[in-house]
mmCIF file of C-alpha atoms in Angstrom:
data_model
loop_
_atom_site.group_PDB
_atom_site.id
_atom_site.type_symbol
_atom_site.label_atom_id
_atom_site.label_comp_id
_atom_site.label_asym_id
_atom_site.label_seq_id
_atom_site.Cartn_x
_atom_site.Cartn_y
_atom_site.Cartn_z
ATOM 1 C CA UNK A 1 -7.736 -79.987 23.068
ATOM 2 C CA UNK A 2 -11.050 -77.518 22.664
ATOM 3 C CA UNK A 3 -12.194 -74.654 24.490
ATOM 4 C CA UNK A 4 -15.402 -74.923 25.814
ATOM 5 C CA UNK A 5 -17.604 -72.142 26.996
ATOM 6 C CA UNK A 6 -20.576 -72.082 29.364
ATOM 7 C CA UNK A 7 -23.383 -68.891 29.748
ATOM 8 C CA UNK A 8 -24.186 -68.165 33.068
ATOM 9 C CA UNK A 9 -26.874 -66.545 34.418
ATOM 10 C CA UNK A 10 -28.432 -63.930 36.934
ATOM 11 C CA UNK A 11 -24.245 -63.144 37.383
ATOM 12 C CA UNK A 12 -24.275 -59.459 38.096
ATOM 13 C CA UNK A 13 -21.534 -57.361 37.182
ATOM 14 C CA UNK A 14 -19.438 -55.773 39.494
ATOM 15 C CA UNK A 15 -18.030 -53.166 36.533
ATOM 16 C CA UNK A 16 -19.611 -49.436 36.432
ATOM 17 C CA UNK A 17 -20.881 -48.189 33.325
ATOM 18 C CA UNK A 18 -19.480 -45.007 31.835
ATOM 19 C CA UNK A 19 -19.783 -41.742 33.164
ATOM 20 C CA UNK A 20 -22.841 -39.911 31.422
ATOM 21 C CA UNK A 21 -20.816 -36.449 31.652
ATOM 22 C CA UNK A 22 -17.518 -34.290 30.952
ATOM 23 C CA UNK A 23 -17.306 -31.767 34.017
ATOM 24 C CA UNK A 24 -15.638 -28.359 34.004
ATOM 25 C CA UNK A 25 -13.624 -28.547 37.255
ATOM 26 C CA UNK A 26 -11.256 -26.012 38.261
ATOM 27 C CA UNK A 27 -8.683 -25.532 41.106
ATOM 28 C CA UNK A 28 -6.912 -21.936 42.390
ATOM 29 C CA UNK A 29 -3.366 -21.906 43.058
ATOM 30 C CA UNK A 30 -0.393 -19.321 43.949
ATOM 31 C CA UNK A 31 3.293 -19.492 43.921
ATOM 32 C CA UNK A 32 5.936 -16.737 44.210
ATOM 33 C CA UNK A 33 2.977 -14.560 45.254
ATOM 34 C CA UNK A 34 1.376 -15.293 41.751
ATOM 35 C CA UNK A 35 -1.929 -16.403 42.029
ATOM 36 C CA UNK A 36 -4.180 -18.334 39.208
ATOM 37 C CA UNK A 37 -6.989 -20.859 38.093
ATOM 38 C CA UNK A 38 -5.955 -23.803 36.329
ATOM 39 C CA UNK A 39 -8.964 -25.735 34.558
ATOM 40 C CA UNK A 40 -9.507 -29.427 34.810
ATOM 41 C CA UNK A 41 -11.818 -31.726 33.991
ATOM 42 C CA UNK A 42 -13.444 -34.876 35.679
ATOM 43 C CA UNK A 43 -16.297 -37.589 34.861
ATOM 44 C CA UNK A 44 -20.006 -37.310 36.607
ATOM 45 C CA UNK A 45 -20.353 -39.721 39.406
ATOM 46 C CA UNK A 46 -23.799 -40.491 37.452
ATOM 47 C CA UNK A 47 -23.189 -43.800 35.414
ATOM 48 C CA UNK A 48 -24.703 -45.344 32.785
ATOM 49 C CA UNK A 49 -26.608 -48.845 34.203
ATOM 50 C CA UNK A 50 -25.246 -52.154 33.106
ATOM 51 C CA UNK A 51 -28.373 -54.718 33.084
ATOM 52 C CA UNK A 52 -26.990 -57.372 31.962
ATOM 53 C CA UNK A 53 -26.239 -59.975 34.352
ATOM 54 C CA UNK A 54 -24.681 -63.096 31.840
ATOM 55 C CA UNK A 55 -21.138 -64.283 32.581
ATOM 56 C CA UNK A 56 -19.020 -67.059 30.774
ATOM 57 C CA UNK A 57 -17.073 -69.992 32.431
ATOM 58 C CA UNK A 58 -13.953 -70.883 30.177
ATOM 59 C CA UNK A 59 -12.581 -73.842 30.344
ATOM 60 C CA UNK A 60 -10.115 -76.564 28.409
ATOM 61 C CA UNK A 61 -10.905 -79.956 27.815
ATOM 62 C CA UNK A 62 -8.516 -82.793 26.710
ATOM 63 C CA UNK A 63 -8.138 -86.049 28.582
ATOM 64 C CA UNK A 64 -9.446 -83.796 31.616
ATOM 65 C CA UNK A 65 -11.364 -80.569 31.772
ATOM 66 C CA UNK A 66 -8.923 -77.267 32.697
ATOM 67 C CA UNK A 67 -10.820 -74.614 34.320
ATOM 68 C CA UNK A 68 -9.398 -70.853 33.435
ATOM 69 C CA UNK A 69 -11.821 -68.327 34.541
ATOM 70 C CA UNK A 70 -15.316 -67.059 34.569
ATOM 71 C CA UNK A 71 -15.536 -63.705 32.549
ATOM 72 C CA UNK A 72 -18.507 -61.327 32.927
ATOM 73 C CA UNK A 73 -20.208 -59.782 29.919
ATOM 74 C CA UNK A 74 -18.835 -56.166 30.349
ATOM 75 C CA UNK A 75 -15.472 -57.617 30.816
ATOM 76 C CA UNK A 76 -15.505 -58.378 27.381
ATOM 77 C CA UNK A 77 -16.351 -54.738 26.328
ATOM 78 C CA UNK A 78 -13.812 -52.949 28.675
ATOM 79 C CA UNK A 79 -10.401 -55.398 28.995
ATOM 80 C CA UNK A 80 -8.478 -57.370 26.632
ATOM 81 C CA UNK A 81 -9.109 -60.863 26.599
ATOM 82 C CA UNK A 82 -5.496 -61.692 28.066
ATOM 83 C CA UNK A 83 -6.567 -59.313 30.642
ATOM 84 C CA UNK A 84 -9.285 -61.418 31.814
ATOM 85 C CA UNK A 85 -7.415 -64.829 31.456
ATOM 86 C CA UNK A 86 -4.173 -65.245 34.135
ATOM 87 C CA UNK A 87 -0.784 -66.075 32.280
ATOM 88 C CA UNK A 88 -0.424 -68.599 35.274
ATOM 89 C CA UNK A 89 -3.386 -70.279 34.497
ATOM 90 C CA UNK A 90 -1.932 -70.899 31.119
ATOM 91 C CA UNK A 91 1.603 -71.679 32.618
ATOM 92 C CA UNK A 92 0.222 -74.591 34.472
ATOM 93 C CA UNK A 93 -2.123 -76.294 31.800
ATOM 94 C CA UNK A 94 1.137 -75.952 29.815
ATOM 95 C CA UNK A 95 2.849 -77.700 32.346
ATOM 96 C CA UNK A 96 0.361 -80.203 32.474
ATOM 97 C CA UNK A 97 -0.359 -81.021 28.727
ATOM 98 C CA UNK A 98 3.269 -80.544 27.426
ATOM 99 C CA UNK A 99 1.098 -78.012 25.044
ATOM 100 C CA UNK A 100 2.442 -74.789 23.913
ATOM 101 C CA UNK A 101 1.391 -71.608 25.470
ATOM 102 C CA UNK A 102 0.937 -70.190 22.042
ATOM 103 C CA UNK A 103 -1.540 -73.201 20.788
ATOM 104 C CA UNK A 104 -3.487 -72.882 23.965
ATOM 105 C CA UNK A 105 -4.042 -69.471 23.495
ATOM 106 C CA UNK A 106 -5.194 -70.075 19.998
ATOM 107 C CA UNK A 107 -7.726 -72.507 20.922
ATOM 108 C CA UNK A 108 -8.901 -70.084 23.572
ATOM 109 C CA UNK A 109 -9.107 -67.493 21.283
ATOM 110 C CA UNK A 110 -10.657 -68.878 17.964
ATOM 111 C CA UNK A 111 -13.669 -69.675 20.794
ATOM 112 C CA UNK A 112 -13.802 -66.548 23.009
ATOM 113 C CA UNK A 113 -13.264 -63.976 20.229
ATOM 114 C CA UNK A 114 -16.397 -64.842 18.024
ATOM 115 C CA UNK A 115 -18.342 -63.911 20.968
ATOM 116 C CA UNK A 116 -16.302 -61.274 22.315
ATOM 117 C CA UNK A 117 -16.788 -59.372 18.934
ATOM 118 C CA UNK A 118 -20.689 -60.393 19.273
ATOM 119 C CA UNK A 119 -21.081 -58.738 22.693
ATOM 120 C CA UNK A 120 -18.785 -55.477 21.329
ATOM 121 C CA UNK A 121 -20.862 -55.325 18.436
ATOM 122 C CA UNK A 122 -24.320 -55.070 20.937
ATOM 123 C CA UNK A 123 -22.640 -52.584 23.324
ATOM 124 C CA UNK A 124 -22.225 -50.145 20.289
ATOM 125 C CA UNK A 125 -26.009 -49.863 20.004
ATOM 126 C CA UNK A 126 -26.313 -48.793 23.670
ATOM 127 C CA UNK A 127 -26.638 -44.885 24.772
ATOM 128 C CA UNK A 128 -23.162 -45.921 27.212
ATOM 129 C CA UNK A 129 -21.362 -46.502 23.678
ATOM 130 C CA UNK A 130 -22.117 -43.235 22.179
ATOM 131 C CA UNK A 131 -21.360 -41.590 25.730
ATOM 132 C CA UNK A 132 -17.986 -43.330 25.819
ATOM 133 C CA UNK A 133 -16.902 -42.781 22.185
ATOM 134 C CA UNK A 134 -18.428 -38.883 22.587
ATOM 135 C CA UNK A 135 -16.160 -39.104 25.789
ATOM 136 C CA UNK A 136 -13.202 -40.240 23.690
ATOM 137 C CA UNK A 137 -13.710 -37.681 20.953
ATOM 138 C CA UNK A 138 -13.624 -34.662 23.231
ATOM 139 C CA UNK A 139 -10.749 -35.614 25.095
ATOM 140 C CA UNK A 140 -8.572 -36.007 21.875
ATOM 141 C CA UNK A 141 -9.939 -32.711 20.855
ATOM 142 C CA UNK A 142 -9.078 -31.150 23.738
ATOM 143 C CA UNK A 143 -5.267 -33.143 23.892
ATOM 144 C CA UNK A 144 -4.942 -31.818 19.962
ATOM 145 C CA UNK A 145 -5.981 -27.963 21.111
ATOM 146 C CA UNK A 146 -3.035 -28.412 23.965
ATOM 147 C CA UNK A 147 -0.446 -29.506 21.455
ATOM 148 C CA UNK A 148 -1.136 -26.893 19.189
ATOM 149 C CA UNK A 149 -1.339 -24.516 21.801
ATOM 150 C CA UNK A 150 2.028 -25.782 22.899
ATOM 151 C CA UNK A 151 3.194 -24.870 19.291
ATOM 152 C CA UNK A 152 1.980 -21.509 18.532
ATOM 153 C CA UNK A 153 2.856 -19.795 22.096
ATOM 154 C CA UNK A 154 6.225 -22.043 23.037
ATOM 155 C CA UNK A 155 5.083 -22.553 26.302
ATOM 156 C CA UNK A 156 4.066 -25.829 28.515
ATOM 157 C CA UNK A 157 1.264 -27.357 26.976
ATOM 158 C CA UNK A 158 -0.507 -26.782 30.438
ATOM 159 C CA UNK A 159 -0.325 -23.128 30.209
ATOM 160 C CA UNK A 160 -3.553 -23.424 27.823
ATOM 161 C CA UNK A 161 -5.395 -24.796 30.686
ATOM 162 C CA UNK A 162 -5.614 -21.761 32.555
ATOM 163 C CA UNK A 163 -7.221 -19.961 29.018
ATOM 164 C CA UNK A 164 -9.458 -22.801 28.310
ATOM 165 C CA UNK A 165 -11.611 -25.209 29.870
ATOM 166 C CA UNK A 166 -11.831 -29.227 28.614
ATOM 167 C CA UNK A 167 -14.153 -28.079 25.505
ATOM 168 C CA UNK A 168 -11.930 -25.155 24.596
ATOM 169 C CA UNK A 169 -14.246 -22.794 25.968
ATOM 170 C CA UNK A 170 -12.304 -19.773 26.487
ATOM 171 C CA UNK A 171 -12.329 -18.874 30.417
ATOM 172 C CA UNK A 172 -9.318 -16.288 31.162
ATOM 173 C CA UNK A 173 -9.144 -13.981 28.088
ATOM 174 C CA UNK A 174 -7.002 -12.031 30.168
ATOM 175 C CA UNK A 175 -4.164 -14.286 30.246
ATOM 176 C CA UNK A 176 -4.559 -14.809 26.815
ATOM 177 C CA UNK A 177 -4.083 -11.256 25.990
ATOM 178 C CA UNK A 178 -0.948 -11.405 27.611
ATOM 179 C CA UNK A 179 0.366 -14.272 26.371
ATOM 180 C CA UNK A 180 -0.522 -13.122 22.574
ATOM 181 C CA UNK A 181 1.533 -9.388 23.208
ATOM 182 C CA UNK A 182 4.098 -12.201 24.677
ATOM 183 C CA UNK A 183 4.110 -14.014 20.910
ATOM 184 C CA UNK A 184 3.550 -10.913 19.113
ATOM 185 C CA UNK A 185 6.879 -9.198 20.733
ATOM 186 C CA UNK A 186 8.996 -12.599 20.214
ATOM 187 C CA UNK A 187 7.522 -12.558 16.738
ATOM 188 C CA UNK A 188 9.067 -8.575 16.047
ATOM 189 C CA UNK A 189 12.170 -9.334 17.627
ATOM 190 C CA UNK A 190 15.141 -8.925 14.709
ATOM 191 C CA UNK A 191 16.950 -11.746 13.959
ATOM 192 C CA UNK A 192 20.032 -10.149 12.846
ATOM 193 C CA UNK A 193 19.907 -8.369 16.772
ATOM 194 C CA UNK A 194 22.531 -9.867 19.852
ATOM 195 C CA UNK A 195 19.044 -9.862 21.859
ATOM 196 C CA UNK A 196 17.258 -11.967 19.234
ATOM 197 C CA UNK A 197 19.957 -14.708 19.086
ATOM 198 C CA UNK A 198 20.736 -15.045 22.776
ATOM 199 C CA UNK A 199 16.674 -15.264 22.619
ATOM 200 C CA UNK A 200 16.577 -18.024 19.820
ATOM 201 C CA UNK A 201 19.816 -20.366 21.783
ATOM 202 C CA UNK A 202 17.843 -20.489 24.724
ATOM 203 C CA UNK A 203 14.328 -21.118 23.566
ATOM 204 C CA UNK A 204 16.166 -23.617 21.299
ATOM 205 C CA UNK A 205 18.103 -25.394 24.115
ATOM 206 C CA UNK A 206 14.340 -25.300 26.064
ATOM 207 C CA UNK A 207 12.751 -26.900 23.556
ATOM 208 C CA UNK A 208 15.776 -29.414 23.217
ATOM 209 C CA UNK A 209 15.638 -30.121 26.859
ATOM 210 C CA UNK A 210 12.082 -30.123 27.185
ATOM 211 C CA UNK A 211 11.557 -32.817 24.072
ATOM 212 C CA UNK A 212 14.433 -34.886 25.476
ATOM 213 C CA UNK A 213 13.442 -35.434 28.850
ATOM 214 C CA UNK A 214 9.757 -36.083 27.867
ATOM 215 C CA UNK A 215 10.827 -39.108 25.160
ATOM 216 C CA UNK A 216 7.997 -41.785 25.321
ATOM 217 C CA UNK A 217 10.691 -44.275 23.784
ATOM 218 C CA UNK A 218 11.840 -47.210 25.138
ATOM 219 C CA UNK A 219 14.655 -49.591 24.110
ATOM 220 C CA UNK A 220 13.521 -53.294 23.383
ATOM 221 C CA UNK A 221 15.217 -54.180 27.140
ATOM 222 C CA UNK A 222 13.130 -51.705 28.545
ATOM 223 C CA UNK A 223 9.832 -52.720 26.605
ATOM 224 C CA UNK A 224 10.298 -56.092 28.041
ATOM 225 C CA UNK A 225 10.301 -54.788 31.776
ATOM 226 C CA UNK A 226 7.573 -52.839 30.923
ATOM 227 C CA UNK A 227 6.043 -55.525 29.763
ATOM 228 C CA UNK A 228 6.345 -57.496 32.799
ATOM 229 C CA UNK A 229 5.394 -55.139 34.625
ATOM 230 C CA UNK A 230 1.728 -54.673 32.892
ATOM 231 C CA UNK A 231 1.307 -58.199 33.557
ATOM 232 C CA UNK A 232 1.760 -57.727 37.005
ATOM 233 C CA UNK A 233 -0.111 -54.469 37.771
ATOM 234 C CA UNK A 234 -3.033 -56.484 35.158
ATOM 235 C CA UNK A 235 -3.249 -59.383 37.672
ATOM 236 C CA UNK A 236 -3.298 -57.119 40.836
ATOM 237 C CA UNK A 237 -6.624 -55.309 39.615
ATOM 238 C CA UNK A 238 -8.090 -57.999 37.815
ATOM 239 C CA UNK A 239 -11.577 -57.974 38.877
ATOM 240 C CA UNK A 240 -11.078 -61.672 39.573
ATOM 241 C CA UNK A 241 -8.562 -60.701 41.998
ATOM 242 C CA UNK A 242 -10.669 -58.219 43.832
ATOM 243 C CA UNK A 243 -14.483 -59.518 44.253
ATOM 244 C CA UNK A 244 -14.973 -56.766 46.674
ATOM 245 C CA UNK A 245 -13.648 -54.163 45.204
ATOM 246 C CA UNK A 246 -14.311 -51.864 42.083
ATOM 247 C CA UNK A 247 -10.752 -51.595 40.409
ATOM 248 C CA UNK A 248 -12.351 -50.159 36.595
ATOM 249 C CA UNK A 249 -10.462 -46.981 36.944
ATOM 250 C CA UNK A 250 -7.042 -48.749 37.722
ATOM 251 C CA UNK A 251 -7.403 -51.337 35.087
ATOM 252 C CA UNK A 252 -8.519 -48.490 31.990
ATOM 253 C CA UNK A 253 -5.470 -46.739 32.980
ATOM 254 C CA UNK A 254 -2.903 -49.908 33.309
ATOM 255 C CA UNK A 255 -4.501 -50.355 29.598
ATOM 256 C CA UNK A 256 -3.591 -46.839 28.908
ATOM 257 C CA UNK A 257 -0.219 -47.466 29.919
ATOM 258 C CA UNK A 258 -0.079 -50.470 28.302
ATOM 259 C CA UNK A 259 -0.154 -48.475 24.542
ATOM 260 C CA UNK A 260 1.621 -46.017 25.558
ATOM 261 C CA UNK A 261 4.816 -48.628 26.926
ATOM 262 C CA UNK A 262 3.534 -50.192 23.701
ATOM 263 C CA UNK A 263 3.971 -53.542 24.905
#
C-alpha cells in the first residue's frame, strides 16, 4: 500500500487568516454595590488575506484506490494532520485491507508530512506568521504577568486585570495603591501575634483550596475520555464537516484543549 497525493487547483480556502491586532477591550461591572472595570482583550475583525487557493486529495492505493480526504493548504498550517484525516476513514480501510491502523497511518504520514513541513516552512515567511507568533508572545507575557501577580499580592490572578490592560499597561493605579497598602500591612503583621496566625491558617487553607480545586491533572481513565472526547468535538468542526460554515475559532480552541487534557 502507498499514499498518493494529488495538487489541486483554484480550491479556495474557507479558513480566515489571523487577526492583524491585540485590542484593549474593557467591560464595567458592580456587585454588592461595588462597582469596577475589568480589562479584556479581543482580536481585530481585520484579517490577514490567505491567497492561496491549492488543496491536496489524499488517497490509498493497493489492489484499489481508498479515498481519505481533500485537505486545503492552510489546513496544513493551522490543524494537526489527524485533525484533517477522520479516524473512521481509517477504521474502514482497516476493515477492508486487514491492515493495521498504525501502518496506515505511517504510510499516510511519511507522504503528507514532507509537504506539510514544506507549506509550514513558507507560511513563516509571511507578515500573518510574524502577526501570529507576535500574537502568541504577548499573550504568554501577559498569562506570566497574571501568575506573578497572583504571587506577590495572594489574590485571584484576575484581580490584575482590573490594574492592567493585555500589554501590562497600567490602567487603575488606584486600585493598585490599595492593593499594595493591602500587601504592605499583611507584610508588617507579627508572626509571633494570635492575629497573624489566625491570618496565616486561613490564607493557607485559601491557597490549599484554591490550588486543589483548580488541578489540571487527570488520571490515565480520565485522559482516555478526554481523549475521546477531542476526537469527537475534532470531527464536529472539521472544516470538512461544515462547508458552509467557518468553525477556525472552535477548532484552535478544541486544539487548545487538546494540550491542556494532554491527550
Amino acid at each position: 500500500m502507498y499514499c498518493h497525493i494529488e495538487e489541486l487547483h483554484n480550491i479556495p480556502t474557507n479558513t480566515l487568516g489571523e487577526s492583524k491586532k491585540i485590542l484593549v477591550d474593557s467591560y464595567t461591572w458592580s456587585n454588592n454595590g461595588q462597582t469596577g472595570k475589568t480589562y479584556t482583550y479581543r482580536m481585530s475583525n481585520e484579517r490577514y488575506e490567505r491567497p492561496i487557493n491549492k488543496a491536496y486529495s489524499i488517497s490509498l492505493c493497493k489492489d484499489e484506490t481508498y479515498s481519505l480526504c481533500v485537505i486545503h493548504y492552510y489546513d496544513l498550517v493551522d490543524y494537526d494532520l489527524e485533525d484533517c484525516i477522520g479516524e473512521s476513514k481509517i477504521d474502514s480501510i482497516t476493515k477492508q485491507t486487514n491492515i493495521s491502523s498504525d501502518e496506515i497511518w505511517s504510510i499516510i504520514k511519511s507522504e503528507v508530512r514532507p509537504l506539510q513541513e514544506r507549506i509550514l516552512n513558507e507560511y513563516q515567511q509571511t507578515e500573518e506568521y510574524l502577526a501570529r507568533k507576535h500574537h502568541q508572545e504577548v499573550l504568554k507575557e501577559y498569562r506570566r504577568a497574571k501568575e506573578d501577580f497572583q504571587k506577590e499580592y495572594g489574590i485571584a490572578a484576575s484581580e490584575y486585570d482590573r490594574c492592567y490592560n493585555v500589554f501590562g499597561e497600567l490602567m487603575n493605579s488606584e486600585y493598585l495603591n490599595q492593593l499594595n497598602q493591602i500587601l504592605e500591612e499583611r507584610i508588617n503583621l507579627k508572626k509571633n501575634s494570635k492575629k497573624y496566625r489566625k491570618y496565616a491558617y486561613q490564607e493557607n487553607f485559601n491557597n490549599y483550596y484554591n490550588s486543589s480545586s483548580n488541578s489540571s491533572e487527570f488520571n490515565d481513565d480520565e485522559r482516555e475520555m478526554l481523549g475521546k472526547f477531542y476526537k469527537i468535538l475534532a470531527k464536529k468542526y472539521h472544516p470538512d464537516s461544515n462547508p458552509d460554515m467557518d468553525t477556525t475559532s472552535e477548532i484552535l480552541l478544541i486544539n487548545k484543549l487538546k494540550k491542556s487534557w494532554r491527550v
